[in-house]
Each structure stands twice: as structure tokens, then as C-alpha cells.
Coordinates of C-alpha atoms in Angstrom, one line a residue:
M1 CA 6.0 -2.2 -20.0
A2 CA 7.4 -5.5 -18.5
K3 CA 5.7 -7.0 -15.3
L4 CA 7.8 -6.8 -12.3
L5 CA 5.4 -8.4 -9.6
E6 CA 2.5 -10.7 -10.1
I7 CA 0.2 -11.8 -7.4
E8 CA -2.0 -14.4 -8.3
D9 CA -5.3 -15.7 -6.1
L10 CA -3.3 -14.9 -2.9
H11 CA -4.9 -16.0 0.2
T12 CA -3.3 -15.1 3.7
Q13 CA -4.9 -16.5 7.0
F14 CA -4.7 -16.1 10.6
F15 CA -5.7 -19.2 12.8
T16 CA -6.9 -17.9 16.2
S17 CA -9.0 -19.1 18.9
A18 CA -11.8 -17.0 17.6
G19 CA -11.8 -18.7 14.2
T20 CA -10.0 -18.3 11.0
V21 CA -9.4 -14.8 9.8
R22 CA -9.3 -14.5 6.1
A23 CA -7.3 -11.5 5.9
V24 CA -6.3 -11.5 2.3
D25 CA -9.0 -13.6 0.3
G26 CA -7.8 -14.1 -3.0
I27 CA -6.2 -10.9 -4.6
T28 CA -4.6 -10.9 -8.0
Y29 CA -3.0 -7.7 -9.4
N30 CA 0.3 -6.7 -11.1
V31 CA 2.9 -3.9 -10.6
D32 CA 4.8 -3.1 -14.0
E33 CA 8.5 -1.7 -13.9
G34 CA 8.4 2.1 -12.9
E35 CA 4.8 1.9 -12.0
T36 CA 3.1 3.2 -9.0
V37 CA 0.2 1.1 -7.7
A38 CA -2.0 2.3 -4.7
I39 CA -3.9 -0.2 -2.4
V40 CA -6.9 1.6 -1.0
G41 CA -9.4 0.8 1.9
E42 CA -10.1 1.1 5.6
S43 CA -8.3 -0.2 8.3
G44 CA -8.7 -3.9 8.7
C45 CA -9.4 -4.6 4.9
G46 CA -6.1 -6.7 4.4
K47 CA -4.0 -4.0 2.7
S48 CA -0.9 -4.2 5.2
V49 CA -1.4 -8.1 5.6
G50 CA -1.1 -8.1 1.5
A51 CA 2.0 -6.2 1.6
M52 CA 3.6 -8.2 4.4
S53 CA 2.8 -11.4 2.5
I54 CA 5.0 -10.3 -0.4
L55 CA 7.8 -10.0 1.6
R56 CA 7.2 -13.2 3.6
L57 CA 6.9 -11.3 6.9
I58 CA 3.5 -12.8 8.2
P59 CA 4.6 -14.5 11.4
W60 CA 3.6 -18.1 12.2
P61 CA 1.7 -18.6 14.1
P62 CA -0.9 -17.5 13.9
G63 CA -0.5 -16.4 10.3
K64 CA 0.2 -18.2 7.0
V65 CA 0.0 -17.6 3.3
V66 CA -2.4 -20.6 2.5
K67 CA -2.6 -20.3 -1.4
G68 CA -1.5 -18.4 -4.3
S69 CA 1.6 -17.3 -6.0
I70 CA 3.9 -14.2 -5.7
K71 CA 6.3 -13.8 -8.7
F72 CA 8.9 -11.2 -8.6
Q73 CA 10.8 -11.1 -11.7
D74 CA 9.3 -14.4 -12.6
K75 CA 10.6 -16.0 -9.4
D76 CA 7.8 -17.4 -7.0
L77 CA 8.7 -15.6 -3.8
L78 CA 6.7 -18.2 -1.9
K79 CA 8.9 -21.1 -2.9
L80 CA 12.2 -19.6 -2.1
S81 CA 14.4 -20.4 1.0
D82 CA 14.7 -18.1 4.0
A83 CA 18.2 -17.4 2.8
E84 CA 17.0 -16.4 -0.7
M85 CA 14.4 -14.1 0.5
R86 CA 16.9 -12.3 3.1
K87 CA 18.6 -11.3 -0.2
I88 CA 15.6 -9.9 -1.7
R89 CA 14.3 -8.1 1.1
G90 CA 15.9 -4.4 1.3
N91 CA 18.0 -5.2 -1.8
D92 CA 15.2 -5.9 -4.6
I93 CA 12.2 -5.1 -2.5
A94 CA 12.3 -2.6 0.2
M95 CA 9.5 -1.4 2.5
I96 CA 8.8 2.0 4.2
F97 CA 6.8 0.8 7.1
Q98 CA 3.8 2.9 8.9
E99 CA 5.2 4.8 11.9
P100 CA 8.8 5.6 11.6
M101 CA 9.3 6.1 15.3
T102 CA 8.6 2.5 16.0
S103 CA 10.3 1.1 12.7
L104 CA 13.6 2.6 13.5
N105 CA 15.8 1.3 16.6
P106 CA 15.7 3.7 19.2
V107 CA 19.0 2.8 20.4
L108 CA 21.2 3.0 17.5
S109 CA 22.2 5.8 15.7
I110 CA 20.7 6.8 12.2
G111 CA 24.2 6.2 10.4
L112 CA 24.4 2.6 11.6
Q113 CA 20.8 1.9 10.7
L114 CA 21.6 3.3 7.3
T115 CA 24.9 1.5 6.7
E116 CA 23.9 -1.8 7.9
T117 CA 21.7 -2.7 4.8
L118 CA 24.6 -1.4 2.5
Q119 CA 27.2 -3.6 4.4
H120 CA 25.0 -6.5 4.3
H121 CA 23.8 -6.3 0.6
L122 CA 26.5 -4.8 -1.3
G123 CA 29.7 -5.6 1.2
M124 CA 30.7 -2.0 1.0
T125 CA 33.8 -0.8 3.1
E126 CA 32.9 1.6 5.9
K127 CA 34.1 4.7 4.2
E128 CA 32.0 3.7 1.3
C129 CA 29.0 3.2 3.4
H130 CA 29.5 6.4 5.0
A131 CA 29.7 8.4 1.8
R132 CA 26.8 6.5 0.7
A133 CA 24.7 7.5 3.6
V134 CA 25.4 11.0 3.3
E135 CA 24.6 10.9 -0.3
L136 CA 21.1 9.1 0.7
L137 CA 20.3 11.7 3.4
G138 CA 21.0 14.8 1.2
M139 CA 18.9 13.0 -1.7
V140 CA 15.9 12.9 0.5
G141 CA 16.1 16.7 1.5
I142 CA 17.9 16.4 5.0
S143 CA 20.2 19.2 5.8
E144 CA 23.5 18.6 7.4
P145 CA 23.6 14.9 6.8
D146 CA 26.9 14.2 8.4
R147 CA 25.8 15.4 11.6
R148 CA 22.4 13.5 11.1
L149 CA 24.0 10.2 11.0
E150 CA 25.4 10.6 14.6
Q151 CA 21.9 11.4 15.8
Y152 CA 19.2 9.0 16.9
P153 CA 15.7 8.9 16.0
H154 CA 14.3 10.7 19.0
H155 CA 16.3 13.8 17.8
L156 CA 14.4 14.1 14.6
S157 CA 11.1 15.3 13.7
G158 CA 8.3 13.0 12.3
G159 CA 9.1 14.3 8.8
M160 CA 12.8 13.9 9.1
R161 CA 12.3 10.3 10.4
Q162 CA 10.1 9.4 7.5
R163 CA 12.7 10.8 5.3
V164 CA 15.2 8.4 6.9
M165 CA 12.9 5.6 6.4
I166 CA 12.8 6.6 2.5
A167 CA 16.5 6.9 2.4
M168 CA 16.7 3.4 4.1
A169 CA 14.5 2.1 1.3
L170 CA 16.5 3.6 -1.4
A171 CA 19.9 2.5 -0.2
C172 CA 20.4 -0.5 -2.4
E173 CA 18.6 0.9 -5.3
P174 CA 15.6 -1.7 -5.2
K175 CA 13.5 -2.4 -8.0
L176 CA 10.3 -2.1 -6.0
I177 CA 9.3 -0.1 -2.9
I178 CA 6.0 -1.0 -0.7
A179 CA 5.1 2.1 1.3
D180 CA 2.6 1.1 4.0
E181 CA 0.9 4.2 5.0
P182 CA 3.9 6.4 4.8
T183 CA 2.2 9.7 5.8
T184 CA -0.3 8.5 8.4
A185 CA 1.4 10.4 11.4
L186 CA 2.2 13.2 9.7
D187 CA 0.4 16.9 9.3
V188 CA -1.1 17.7 5.9
T189 CA 1.9 20.1 4.7
I190 CA 4.5 17.3 5.6
Q191 CA 2.3 14.5 3.9
A192 CA 2.4 16.5 0.6
Q193 CA 6.2 17.0 0.9
I194 CA 6.8 13.1 1.6
L195 CA 4.4 12.0 -1.2
E196 CA 6.0 14.6 -3.7
L197 CA 9.5 13.6 -2.5
M198 CA 8.6 9.8 -3.1
K199 CA 7.0 10.1 -6.4
E200 CA 10.0 12.4 -7.7
L201 CA 12.6 9.9 -6.5
T202 CA 10.8 6.8 -8.0
R203 CA 10.4 8.5 -11.3
K204 CA 14.1 9.5 -11.4
M205 CA 15.3 6.0 -10.6
G206 CA 12.8 4.1 -12.4
V207 CA 11.6 2.4 -9.2
A208 CA 8.1 0.7 -8.8
M209 CA 6.2 1.7 -5.8
I210 CA 3.0 0.1 -4.0
I211 CA 1.5 2.8 -1.8
I212 CA -0.9 1.7 0.8
T213 CA -3.4 3.9 2.2
H214 CA -7.0 4.5 3.5
N215 CA -7.4 7.8 2.0
L216 CA -8.3 7.9 -1.5
G217 CA -7.7 11.8 -1.6
V218 CA -3.9 11.1 -0.8
V219 CA -3.3 9.1 -3.8
A220 CA -5.2 10.8 -6.4
R221 CA -2.1 12.9 -7.6
Y222 CA 0.4 10.0 -7.4
A223 CA -0.8 6.8 -8.6
D224 CA -1.1 5.2 -12.0
R225 CA -3.4 2.4 -10.9
V226 CA -5.8 2.0 -7.9
N227 CA -6.8 -1.2 -6.2
V228 CA -9.9 -0.7 -4.0
M229 CA -9.9 -3.5 -1.2
Y230 CA -12.6 -4.5 1.1
A231 CA -12.9 -7.5 3.5
G232 CA -9.8 -9.0 2.0
K233 CA -10.6 -8.6 -1.5
I234 CA -10.1 -6.1 -4.4
V235 CA -13.4 -4.7 -5.3
E236 CA -12.4 -2.3 -7.8
T237 CA -9.3 -1.8 -10.0
G238 CA -8.3 0.3 -12.8
T239 CA -6.2 3.6 -13.6
A240 CA -6.4 6.1 -11.1
E241 CA -8.1 8.6 -13.7
E242 CA -11.0 5.9 -14.4
V243 CA -11.4 4.9 -10.4
Y244 CA -11.7 8.6 -9.5
L245 CA -13.9 10.0 -12.4
R246 CA -16.0 7.1 -12.8
P247 CA -16.2 4.6 -9.6
K248 CA -18.3 1.3 -10.3
H249 CA -18.3 0.1 -6.8
P250 CA -20.7 1.5 -4.1
Y251 CA -17.7 1.3 -1.5
T252 CA -15.4 3.2 -3.9
L253 CA -18.1 5.9 -4.1
A254 CA -18.6 6.2 -0.5
L255 CA -14.9 6.6 0.2
L256 CA -14.8 9.5 -2.4
K257 CA -17.6 11.1 -1.0
S258 CA -16.1 11.1 2.6
V259 CA -13.1 13.0 1.4
P260 CA -13.2 16.8 2.1
R261 CA -13.0 18.5 -1.3
I262 CA -12.1 22.5 -1.7
D263 CA -14.8 22.7 -4.4
H264 CA -17.6 21.8 -2.3
P265 CA -19.7 24.9 -1.0
R266 CA -18.6 26.0 2.4
G267 CA -20.2 24.3 5.4
Q268 CA -21.3 21.3 3.4
K269 CA -21.3 18.2 5.6
L270 CA -19.2 15.4 4.9
D271 CA -20.8 11.9 4.0
P272 CA -19.0 9.3 5.9
V273 CA -19.5 5.6 5.2
D274 CA -22.0 4.3 7.5
G275 CA -21.6 1.3 9.5
Q276 CA -18.6 -0.9 10.6
P277 CA -16.2 -3.3 8.4
P278 CA -17.3 -6.9 8.9
D279 CA -15.7 -9.6 11.0
L280 CA -13.4 -11.5 8.8
A281 CA -13.5 -14.6 10.7
R282 CA -17.1 -14.7 10.1
L283 CA -17.7 -14.0 6.6
D284 CA -20.9 -15.6 4.7
D285 CA -21.3 -16.4 1.1
G286 CA -22.8 -12.9 0.2
C287 CA -21.3 -9.5 -0.6
P288 CA -19.8 -8.4 2.7
F289 CA -20.2 -4.9 1.9
R290 CA -24.2 -5.2 1.6
P291 CA -25.0 -4.4 5.3
R292 CA -23.5 -0.8 4.3
C293 CA -24.7 -0.7 0.8
R294 CA -27.8 1.4 -0.4
F295 CA -27.8 -0.4 -3.6
A296 CA -27.9 -4.0 -2.0
T297 CA -30.5 -6.6 -3.4
D298 CA -31.4 -10.1 -2.5
K299 CA -28.6 -11.4 -4.8
C300 CA -26.1 -9.8 -2.7
E301 CA -27.4 -12.0 0.3
T302 CA -26.1 -15.2 -1.3
S303 CA -23.5 -14.5 -3.7
N304 CA -20.3 -12.6 -3.3
P305 CA -19.5 -11.1 -6.9
T306 CA -16.0 -11.2 -8.6
L307 CA -14.1 -8.7 -10.5
E308 CA -15.8 -8.0 -13.9
D309 CA -14.7 -5.9 -16.8
V310 CA -16.4 -2.7 -17.1
G311 CA -14.3 -1.1 -20.2
N312 CA -11.1 1.0 -20.4
N313 CA -9.1 -1.5 -18.0
H314 CA -11.6 -0.9 -15.3
Q315 CA -13.0 -3.9 -13.2
T316 CA -15.5 -4.0 -10.4
A317 CA -17.1 -6.6 -8.1
C318 CA -20.6 -5.7 -7.9
W319 CA -24.1 -7.1 -8.9
N320 CA -25.6 -3.6 -9.3
N321 CA -23.1 -1.2 -10.9
D322 CA -25.7 0.0 -13.1
N323 CA -27.9 1.3 -10.4
L324 CA -24.7 3.2 -9.2
D325 CA -24.1 4.4 -12.7
K326 CA -27.7 5.8 -13.0
E327 CA -27.5 7.6 -9.8
Q328 CA -24.1 9.3 -10.6
R329 CA -25.4 10.4 -14.0
A330 CA -28.9 11.8 -12.2
A331 CA -26.8 13.7 -9.7
S332 CA -24.6 15.3 -12.4

């Protein structure tokens, strides 16, 4: 399958009075046409900054992409002019932001916010825009779409606002959608509905998707590949099946153990990830996860591992994944 997006050695930093924050510290990954790739990790690990870097939405000052390349259909987005990037945003690459209530403009009607993109990118007439907006709202499962176009964001529930955001992202039939924590503010039942809707629509339309989340349980069913991020780096990557069934990094294993499971005995306590994420402005040469890792050795103090192939298109950045394998085999 052809590569749609190629990110190579991407570094995004924020220059603050407290020091240089290495928010994204040399990530490399691809997204193929029609593929769903999940970016997983705790808050502050660089997931959202990496996504915003793709669309060149990092505000300067204080943030800046200092190194690397982001190729979309063989065009390096970092070398395009601002005008060329505006043509790509919303048209070829769309983004669903974290909280729809703050992403939607509270003083503009749903119809106006939907049709604005259509007029700007596709040059549709007012009548064509209205018809397309009604079609989009129906597509994402909103009843009485004609009436909803006249309403404002505060008239809608959280789930309906998120459906509007999905409709806006699909408006110009983009080739790639970036969904940044699309279900964070929603209850569990609505989360499942929204994820099912997104997966079904992207499958029907052949759209690739990057889904960003802190919850490994959310993406188990929906992602083709998973990238696990920690302290601005990808520490494990592979197919969803490989990462879930055979985690090779202590951080991935800790995330999986912290997720409630229906097949565990009633009353069994969750196993949280101990400690706190590191300060990205004060990283040293060692592995940033070592203070929280029970497999850490002296080598982890002085050298930060890079991604190494462990078979089946699965890579991990850990000096001691053999010890992790032994423990998992003993537990099973």
C-alpha cells in the first residue's frame, strides 16, 4: 500500500524561560493510504504536539519545528508557503480537536461553521453548501439535520458536538484525518459510538486516520498500527495485535496493566503506572522511563536506547526487553 504520510526524525521544541522543552524528540513513522495509526501515551508525552506539527500549527514564539521532514504525498509540508499550507489544512488533511465545545465557535451557527470550509476549499454556491451540510450531518448520525444547521454549539450535547466535528473533518473528503483525543470528554457509551462511527466512515471513504489517545484500551479495536510515545519519543511501534499481545517495552506493559479488563476477577485492583512523567526541559542522556521502570539497569542511566527490530514488524527502544519477555512468560 502506498505511503500517504512520512515523518522522518521530527524535532519540535519550545523555547521558554525555564529552558528548552523537547516536546517531540526525533520521531519517525509512516501512515499508509486508508490505514488507521494510533499514537498512545500519557499527557505531556508529545502526542498532540506531533500532530500539530504536521499541520504547522505550532505557535511561534515559543514553539518551533527545529529538525526533520514531514512528507505528505511526497511534498515536504515544512517547506511549503503559508498559502500552500492553508490549501492543505481542512482539504487534504483535516483535524478533529480534543474538546468540541472549545473547538467550535460559540457565536456562529453549526451551518455557518460547516459551510465555511466548503466555500473556501471547494468554491460551492450557498445552495450547494447547504445541501452538502445536510448530507454530512445525516452521514454522522445527527437527526433533523436541517434544523441542526440553524442551532449553535451550546444547543447540542457533547456527543452531538463531536459528530459535528467529524462532519466538518469529512466535509472536503480529505485523504488524512488527525483525531486528537476525540472521545476524552464523553461518557463510555458515547465513546464507543463515536469510535465506531469514525472507523466506519474512514473505511467507506478510504480515508487514513491518526488517532491520538492516552488510553490503550480505546484503540485496541480500531487501530491497524500503534505507536507508543514517552518523553517525546516513540518507544514501541508495531501492529495493534503485536503490541497488545506481546508488548516489548516496560512502559507499554505498564499502560496495558493499568486498563480495567472484564476478564479479570471481581475486586482485583488496578496496577497504576508509578511515578510521574519526566520534565522535558531537563532530560539527561539516559532512558527517561528508568525512574519508573523495575527492569532498569546501570546502562539505562547513561544511554537512551533507540528503536530496534524484534520481529513481525515490531520495534522497541529498551535495553532489557529480554527480562520483560521472561517475566511475561513466567506470568502466563
